[in-house]
Each structure stands twice: as C-alpha cells, then as structure tokens.
PDB file of C-alpha atoms and ligand atoms in Angstrom:
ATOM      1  CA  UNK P 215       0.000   0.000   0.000  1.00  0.00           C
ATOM      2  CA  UNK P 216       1.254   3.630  -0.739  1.00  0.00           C
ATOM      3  CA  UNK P 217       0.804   5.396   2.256  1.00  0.00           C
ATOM      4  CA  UNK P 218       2.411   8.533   0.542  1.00  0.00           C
ATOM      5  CA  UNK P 219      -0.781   8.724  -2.057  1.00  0.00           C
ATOM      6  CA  UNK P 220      -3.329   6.683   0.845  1.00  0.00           C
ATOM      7  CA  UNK P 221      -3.996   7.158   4.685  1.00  0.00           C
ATOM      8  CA  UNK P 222      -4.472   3.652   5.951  1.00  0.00           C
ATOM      9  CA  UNK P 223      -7.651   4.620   7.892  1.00  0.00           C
ATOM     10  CA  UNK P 224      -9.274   5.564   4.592  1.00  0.00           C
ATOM     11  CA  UNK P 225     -11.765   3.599   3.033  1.00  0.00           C
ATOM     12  CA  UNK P 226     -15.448   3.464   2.151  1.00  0.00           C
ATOM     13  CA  UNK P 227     -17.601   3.066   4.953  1.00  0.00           C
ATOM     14  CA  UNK P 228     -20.313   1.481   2.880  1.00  0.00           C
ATOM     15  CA  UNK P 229     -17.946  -1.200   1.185  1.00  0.00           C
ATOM     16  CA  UNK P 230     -17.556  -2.731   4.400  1.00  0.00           C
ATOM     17  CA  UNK P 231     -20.097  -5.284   5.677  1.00  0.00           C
ATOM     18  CA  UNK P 232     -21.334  -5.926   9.296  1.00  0.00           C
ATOM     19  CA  UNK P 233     -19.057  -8.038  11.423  1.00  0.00           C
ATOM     20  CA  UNK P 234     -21.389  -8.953  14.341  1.00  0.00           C
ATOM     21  CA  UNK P 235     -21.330 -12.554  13.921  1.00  0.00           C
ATOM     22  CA  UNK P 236     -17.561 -13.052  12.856  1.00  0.00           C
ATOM     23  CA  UNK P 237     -15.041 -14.225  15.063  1.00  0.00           C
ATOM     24  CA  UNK P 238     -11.264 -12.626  15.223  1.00  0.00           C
ATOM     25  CA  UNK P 239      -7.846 -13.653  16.214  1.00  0.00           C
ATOM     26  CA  UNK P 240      -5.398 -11.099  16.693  1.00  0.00           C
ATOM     27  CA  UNK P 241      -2.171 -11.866  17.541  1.00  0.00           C
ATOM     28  CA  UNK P 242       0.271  -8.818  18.715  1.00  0.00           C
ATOM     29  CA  UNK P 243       4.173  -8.881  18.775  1.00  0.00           C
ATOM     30  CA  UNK P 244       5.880  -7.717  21.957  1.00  0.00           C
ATOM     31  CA  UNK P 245       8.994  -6.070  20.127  1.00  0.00           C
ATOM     32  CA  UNK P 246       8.291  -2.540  19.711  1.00  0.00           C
ATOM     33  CA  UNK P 247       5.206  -2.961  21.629  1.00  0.00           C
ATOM     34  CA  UNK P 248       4.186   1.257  22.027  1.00  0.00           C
ATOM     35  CA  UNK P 249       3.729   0.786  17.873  1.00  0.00           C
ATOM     36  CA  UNK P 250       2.043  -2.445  18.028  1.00  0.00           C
ATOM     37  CA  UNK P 251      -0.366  -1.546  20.687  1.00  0.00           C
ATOM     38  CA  UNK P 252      -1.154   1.708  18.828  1.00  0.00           C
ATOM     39  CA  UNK P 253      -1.741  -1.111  15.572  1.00  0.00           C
ATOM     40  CA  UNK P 254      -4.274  -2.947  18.002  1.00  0.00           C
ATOM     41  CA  UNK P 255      -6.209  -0.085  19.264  1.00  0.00           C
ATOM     42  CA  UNK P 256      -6.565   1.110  15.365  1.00  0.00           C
ATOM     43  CA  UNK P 257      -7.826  -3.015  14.451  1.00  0.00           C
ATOM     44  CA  UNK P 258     -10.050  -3.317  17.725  1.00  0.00           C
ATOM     45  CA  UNK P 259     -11.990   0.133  16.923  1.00  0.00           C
ATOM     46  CA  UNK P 260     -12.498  -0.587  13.841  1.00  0.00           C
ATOM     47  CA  UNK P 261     -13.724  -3.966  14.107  1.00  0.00           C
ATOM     48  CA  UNK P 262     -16.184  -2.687  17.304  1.00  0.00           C
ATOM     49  CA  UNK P 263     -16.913   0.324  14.890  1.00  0.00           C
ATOM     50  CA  UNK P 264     -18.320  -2.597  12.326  1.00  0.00           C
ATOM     51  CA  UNK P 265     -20.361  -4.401  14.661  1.00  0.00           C
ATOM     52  CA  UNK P 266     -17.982  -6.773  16.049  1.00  0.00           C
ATOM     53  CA  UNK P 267     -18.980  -8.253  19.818  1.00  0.00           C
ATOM     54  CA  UNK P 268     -15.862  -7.533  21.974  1.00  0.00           C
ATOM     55  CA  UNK P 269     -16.011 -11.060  23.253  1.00  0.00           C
ATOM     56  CA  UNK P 270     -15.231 -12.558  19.686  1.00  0.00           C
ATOM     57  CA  UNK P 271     -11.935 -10.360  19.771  1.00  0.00           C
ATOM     58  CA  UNK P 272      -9.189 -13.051  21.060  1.00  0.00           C
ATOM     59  CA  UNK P 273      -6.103 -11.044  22.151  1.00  0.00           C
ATOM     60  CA  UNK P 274      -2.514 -12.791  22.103  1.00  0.00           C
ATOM     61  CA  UNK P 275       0.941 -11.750  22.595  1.00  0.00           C
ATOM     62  CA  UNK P 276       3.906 -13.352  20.800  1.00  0.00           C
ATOM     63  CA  UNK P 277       7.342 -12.381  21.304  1.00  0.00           C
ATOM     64  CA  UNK P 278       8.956 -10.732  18.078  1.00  0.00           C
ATOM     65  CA  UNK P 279       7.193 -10.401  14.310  1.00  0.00           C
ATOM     66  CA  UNK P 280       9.287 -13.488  13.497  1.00  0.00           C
ATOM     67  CA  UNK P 281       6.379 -15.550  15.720  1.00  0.00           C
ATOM     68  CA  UNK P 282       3.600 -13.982  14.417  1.00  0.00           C
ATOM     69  CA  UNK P 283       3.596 -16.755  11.828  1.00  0.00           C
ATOM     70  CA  UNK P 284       3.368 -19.645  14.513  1.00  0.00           C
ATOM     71  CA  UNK P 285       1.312 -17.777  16.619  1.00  0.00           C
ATOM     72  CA  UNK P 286      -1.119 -17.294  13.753  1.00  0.00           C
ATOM     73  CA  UNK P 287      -1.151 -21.105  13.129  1.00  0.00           C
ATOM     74  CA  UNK P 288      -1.432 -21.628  17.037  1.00  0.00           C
ATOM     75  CA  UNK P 289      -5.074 -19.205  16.845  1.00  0.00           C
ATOM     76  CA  UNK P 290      -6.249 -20.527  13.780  1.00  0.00           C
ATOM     77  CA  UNK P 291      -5.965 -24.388  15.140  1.00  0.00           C
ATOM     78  CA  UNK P 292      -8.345 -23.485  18.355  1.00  0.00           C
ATOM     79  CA  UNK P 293     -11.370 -23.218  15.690  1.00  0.00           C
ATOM     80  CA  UNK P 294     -12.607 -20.108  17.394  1.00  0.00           C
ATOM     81  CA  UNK P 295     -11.701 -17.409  14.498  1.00  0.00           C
ATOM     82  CA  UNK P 296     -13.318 -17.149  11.403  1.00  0.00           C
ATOM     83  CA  UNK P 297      -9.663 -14.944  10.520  1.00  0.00           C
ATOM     84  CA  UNK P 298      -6.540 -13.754  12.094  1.00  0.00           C
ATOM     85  CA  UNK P 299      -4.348 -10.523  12.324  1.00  0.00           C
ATOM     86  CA  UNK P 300      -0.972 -10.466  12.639  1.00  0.00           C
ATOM     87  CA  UNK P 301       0.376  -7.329  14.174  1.00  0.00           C
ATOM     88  CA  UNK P 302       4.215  -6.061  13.852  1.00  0.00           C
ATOM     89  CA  UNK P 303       6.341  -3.345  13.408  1.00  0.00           C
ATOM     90  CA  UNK P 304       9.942  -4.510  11.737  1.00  0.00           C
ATOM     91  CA  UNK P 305      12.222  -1.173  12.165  1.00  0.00           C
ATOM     92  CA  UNK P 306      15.485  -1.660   9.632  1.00  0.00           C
ATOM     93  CA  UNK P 307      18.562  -1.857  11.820  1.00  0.00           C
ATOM     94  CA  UNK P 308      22.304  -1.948  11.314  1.00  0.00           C
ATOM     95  CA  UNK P 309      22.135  -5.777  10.257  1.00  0.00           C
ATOM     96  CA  UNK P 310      20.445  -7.713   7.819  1.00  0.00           C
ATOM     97  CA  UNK P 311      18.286  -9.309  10.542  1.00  0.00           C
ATOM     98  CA  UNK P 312      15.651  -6.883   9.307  1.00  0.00           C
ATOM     99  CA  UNK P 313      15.079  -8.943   6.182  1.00  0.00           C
ATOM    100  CA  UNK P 314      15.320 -11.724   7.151  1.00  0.00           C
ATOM    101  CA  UNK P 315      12.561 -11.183  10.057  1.00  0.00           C
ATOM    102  CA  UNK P 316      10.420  -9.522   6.742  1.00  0.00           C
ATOM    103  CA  UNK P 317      11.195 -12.154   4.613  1.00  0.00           C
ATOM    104  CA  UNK P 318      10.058 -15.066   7.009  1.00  0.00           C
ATOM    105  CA  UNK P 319       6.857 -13.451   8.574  1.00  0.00           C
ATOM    106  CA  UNK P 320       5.858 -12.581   4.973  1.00  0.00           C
ATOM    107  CA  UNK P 321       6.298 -15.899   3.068  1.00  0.00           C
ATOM    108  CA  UNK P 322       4.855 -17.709   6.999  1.00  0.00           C
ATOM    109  CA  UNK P 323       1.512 -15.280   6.812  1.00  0.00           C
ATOM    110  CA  UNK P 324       1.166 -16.399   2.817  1.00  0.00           C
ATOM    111  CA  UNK P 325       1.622 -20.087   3.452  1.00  0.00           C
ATOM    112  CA  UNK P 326      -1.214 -19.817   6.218  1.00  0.00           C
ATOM    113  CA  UNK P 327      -3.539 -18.500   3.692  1.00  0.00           C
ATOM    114  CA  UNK P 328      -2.897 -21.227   1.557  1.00  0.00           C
ATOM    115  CA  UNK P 329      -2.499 -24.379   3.687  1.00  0.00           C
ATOM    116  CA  UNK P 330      -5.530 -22.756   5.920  1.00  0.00           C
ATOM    117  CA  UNK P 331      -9.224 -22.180   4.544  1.00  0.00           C
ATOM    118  CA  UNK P 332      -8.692 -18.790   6.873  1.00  0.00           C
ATOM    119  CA  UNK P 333      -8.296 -15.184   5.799  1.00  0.00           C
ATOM    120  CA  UNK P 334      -4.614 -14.463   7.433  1.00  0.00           C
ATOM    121  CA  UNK P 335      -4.270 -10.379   7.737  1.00  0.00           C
ATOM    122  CA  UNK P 336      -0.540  -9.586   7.254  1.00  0.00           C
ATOM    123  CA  UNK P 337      -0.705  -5.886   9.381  1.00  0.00           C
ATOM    124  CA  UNK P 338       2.716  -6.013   9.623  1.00  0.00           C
ATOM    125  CA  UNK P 339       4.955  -2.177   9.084  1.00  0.00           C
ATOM    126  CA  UNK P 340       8.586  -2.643   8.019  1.00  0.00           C
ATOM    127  CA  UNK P 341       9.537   0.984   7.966  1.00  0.00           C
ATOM    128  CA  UNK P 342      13.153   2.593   7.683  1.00  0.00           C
ATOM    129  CA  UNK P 343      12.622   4.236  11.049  1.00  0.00           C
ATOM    130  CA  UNK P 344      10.505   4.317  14.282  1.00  0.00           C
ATOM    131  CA  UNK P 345       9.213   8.075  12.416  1.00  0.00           C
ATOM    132  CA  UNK P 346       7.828   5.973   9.446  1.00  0.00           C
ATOM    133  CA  UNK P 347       6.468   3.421  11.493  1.00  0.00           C
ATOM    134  CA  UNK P 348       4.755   6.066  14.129  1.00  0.00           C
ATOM    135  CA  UNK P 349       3.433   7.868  11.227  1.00  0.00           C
ATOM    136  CA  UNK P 350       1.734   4.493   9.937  1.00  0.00           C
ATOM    137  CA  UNK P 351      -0.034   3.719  13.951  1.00  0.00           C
ATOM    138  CA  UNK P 352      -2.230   6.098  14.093  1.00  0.00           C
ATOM    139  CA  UNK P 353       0.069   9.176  12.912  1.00  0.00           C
ATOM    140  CA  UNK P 354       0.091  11.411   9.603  1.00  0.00           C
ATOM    141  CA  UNK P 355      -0.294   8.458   7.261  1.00  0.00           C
ATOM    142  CA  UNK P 356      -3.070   6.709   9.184  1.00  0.00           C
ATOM    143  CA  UNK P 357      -3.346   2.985  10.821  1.00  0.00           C
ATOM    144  CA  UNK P 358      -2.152   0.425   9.460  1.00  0.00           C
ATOM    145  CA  UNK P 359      -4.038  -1.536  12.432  1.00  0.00           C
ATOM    146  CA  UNK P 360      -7.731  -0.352  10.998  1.00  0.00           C
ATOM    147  CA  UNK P 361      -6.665  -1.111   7.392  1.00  0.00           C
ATOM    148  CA  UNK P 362      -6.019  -4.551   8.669  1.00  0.00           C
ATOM    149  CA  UNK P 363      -9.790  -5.171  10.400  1.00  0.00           C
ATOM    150  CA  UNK P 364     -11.201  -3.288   7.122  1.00  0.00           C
ATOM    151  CA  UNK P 365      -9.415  -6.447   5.684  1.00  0.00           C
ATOM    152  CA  UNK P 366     -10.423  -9.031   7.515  1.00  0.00           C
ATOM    153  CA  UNK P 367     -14.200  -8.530   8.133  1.00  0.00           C
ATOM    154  CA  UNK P 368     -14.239  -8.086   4.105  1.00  0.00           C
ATOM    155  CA  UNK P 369     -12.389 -11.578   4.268  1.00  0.00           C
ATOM    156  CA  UNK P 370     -14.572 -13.267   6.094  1.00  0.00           C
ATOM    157  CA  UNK P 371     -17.458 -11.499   4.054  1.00  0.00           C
ATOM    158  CA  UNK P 372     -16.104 -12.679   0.657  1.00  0.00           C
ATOM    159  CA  UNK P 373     -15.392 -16.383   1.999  1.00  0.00           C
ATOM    160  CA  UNK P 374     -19.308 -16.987   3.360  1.00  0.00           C
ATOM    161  CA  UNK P 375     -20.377 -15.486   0.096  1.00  0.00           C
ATOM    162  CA  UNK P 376     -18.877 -18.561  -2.313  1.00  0.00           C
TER     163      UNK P 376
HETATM  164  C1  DLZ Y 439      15.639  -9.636  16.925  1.00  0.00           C
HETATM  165  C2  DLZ Y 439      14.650  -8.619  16.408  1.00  0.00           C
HETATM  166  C3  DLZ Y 439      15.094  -7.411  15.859  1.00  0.00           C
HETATM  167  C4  DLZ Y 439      16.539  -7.077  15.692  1.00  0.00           C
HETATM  168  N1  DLZ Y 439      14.230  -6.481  15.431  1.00  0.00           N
HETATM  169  C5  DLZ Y 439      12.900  -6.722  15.551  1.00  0.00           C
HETATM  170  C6  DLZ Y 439      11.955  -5.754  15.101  1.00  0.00           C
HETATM  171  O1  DLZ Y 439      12.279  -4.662  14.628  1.00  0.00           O
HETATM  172  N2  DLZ Y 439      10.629  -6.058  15.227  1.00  0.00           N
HETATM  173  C7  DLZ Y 439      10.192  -7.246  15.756  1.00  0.00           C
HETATM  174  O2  DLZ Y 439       8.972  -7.461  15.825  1.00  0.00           O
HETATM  175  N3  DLZ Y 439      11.073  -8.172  16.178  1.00  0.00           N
HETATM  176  C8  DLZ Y 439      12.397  -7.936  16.110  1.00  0.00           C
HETATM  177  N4  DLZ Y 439      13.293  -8.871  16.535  1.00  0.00           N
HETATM  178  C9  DLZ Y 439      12.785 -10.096  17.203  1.00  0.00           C
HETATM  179  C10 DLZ Y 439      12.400 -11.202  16.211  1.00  0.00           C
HETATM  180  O3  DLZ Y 439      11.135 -10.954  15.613  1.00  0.00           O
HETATM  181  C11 DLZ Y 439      12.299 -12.551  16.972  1.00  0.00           C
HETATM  182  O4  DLZ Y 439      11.454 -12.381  18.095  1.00  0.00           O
HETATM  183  C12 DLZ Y 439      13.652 -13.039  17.434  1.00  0.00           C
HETATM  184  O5  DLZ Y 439      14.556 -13.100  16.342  1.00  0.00           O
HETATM  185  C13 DLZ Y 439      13.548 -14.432  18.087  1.00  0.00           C
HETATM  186  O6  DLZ Y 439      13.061 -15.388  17.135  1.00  0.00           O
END
C-alpha cells in the first residue's frame, strides 16, 4: 500500500459489511510494543466500529514479528476465528536481521492462507525508522491496524459469500 498517495484509515464506509457474527484472532508482537499496541487499538476500533462483539476479539501476545507466523497457526488451530491478524512493526537496523525477520513473517503469513481455509491479515509495518512506522499507527499516514480489520471482516465477508 502507498501510504504517501493513501492514509491507511481511509476507506469506504459502505464497502464494508457488518461483522457482528464473525469471530477474530489477533495476535500482537511484543517487540516494539508502544507501535504495536497503537496497531491494536486502530484493528479493535475498527472492528467494534463494524459491529464486532468484543467477546469474539481473542487477544494474544507473541514475542517478536518473526512468531507472528506460529502464533497465527497456534489461533487458527483453536477453531474459534473465522480470521486472524498479525500485528508487527519490523524497524530496519544496522544488520540484515531486518530482512530476514520480513522475509520469514511474509512468506509464513502467505503459506497460512494457503495451507488454511482462513483469511490471514498480514498488518505487519517494516519501515526505515521508528518516524515511518509512528506515522503508519495512528500518525500522519493513518493505521495500518484499521486497514487490517477493514481487511479481515471483508475476508470473512467474501469467503461466506462462495
Ligand atoms: C531480533 C529482532 C530485531 C533485531 N528487530 C525486531 C523488530 O524490529 N521487530 C520485531 O517485531 N522483532 C524484532 N526482533 C525479534 C524477532 O522478531 C524474533 O522475536 C527473534 O529473532 C527471536 O526469534
């Protein structure tokens, strides 16, 4: 997504349908937790502000983005989502770690689609700097956090419609 031409918490109100009877997993990385919180708060309003029951909002902590992939798997296998979130925020260091954190979380989350029949929301930010990734939580260029519920309920929408 271009956040330079689109604010994350953009989108058409009307596009999105009512999520009172879905179910969502949302699992939150620990390592720069100030972002990633600010990425749930953005996911959890939005799915409230669709209709979503705060009791089918399952809230789990995972270390680092590199275990958002398991701890995806780990929420999808308790049969109590009809999709999962994945939050991070992957800030470019001095070493390569950086890509190979991105590389792995973004090939895990892709596999899960496939392998699952479960929408798998990649809200993951992998920004240059803590700036970038502030301005994508709820800053200048939006949330990346609401962009990822819009995603979801839609999902979950376009899976009970086939
Ligand atoms: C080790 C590491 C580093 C350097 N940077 C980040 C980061 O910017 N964002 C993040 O979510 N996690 C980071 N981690 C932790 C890894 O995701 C992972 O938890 C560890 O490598 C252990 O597997």
């Amino acid at each position: 997504m271009a956040t330079a031409l689109k604010n994350l918490s953009d989108y058409d109100i009307h596009s999105v349908p009512d999520a009172s009877n879905m179910r969502f997993g949302i699992v939150v990385a620990e390592w720069n937790n100030d972002i990633t919180e600010a990425l749930y708060a953005g996911a959890e309003k939005t799915l409230l502000k669709h209709g979503a029951k705060p009791e089918n909002i399952i809230k789990r902590y995972v270390p680092g983005t590199f275990e958002l992939t398991l701890g995806a798997q780990l929420m999808a296998e308790t049969g109590q989502v009809d999709a999962v979130i994945v939050l991070g925020t992957v800030i470019q260091g001095e070493t390569r770690h950086f890509d190979f954190i991105c590389q792995g979380v973004t090939q895990g989350i892709t596999e899960l689609n496939i392998k699952y029949n479960l929408p798998f929301i990649f809200g993951v930010l992998t920004t240059n700097n803590k700036q970038q990734a502030l301005d994508r939580a709820g800053g200048k260029h939006g949330n990346k956090g609401d962009e990822a519920a819009v995603t979801a309920i839609k999902m979950i929408d376009f899976k009970s419609r086939l």
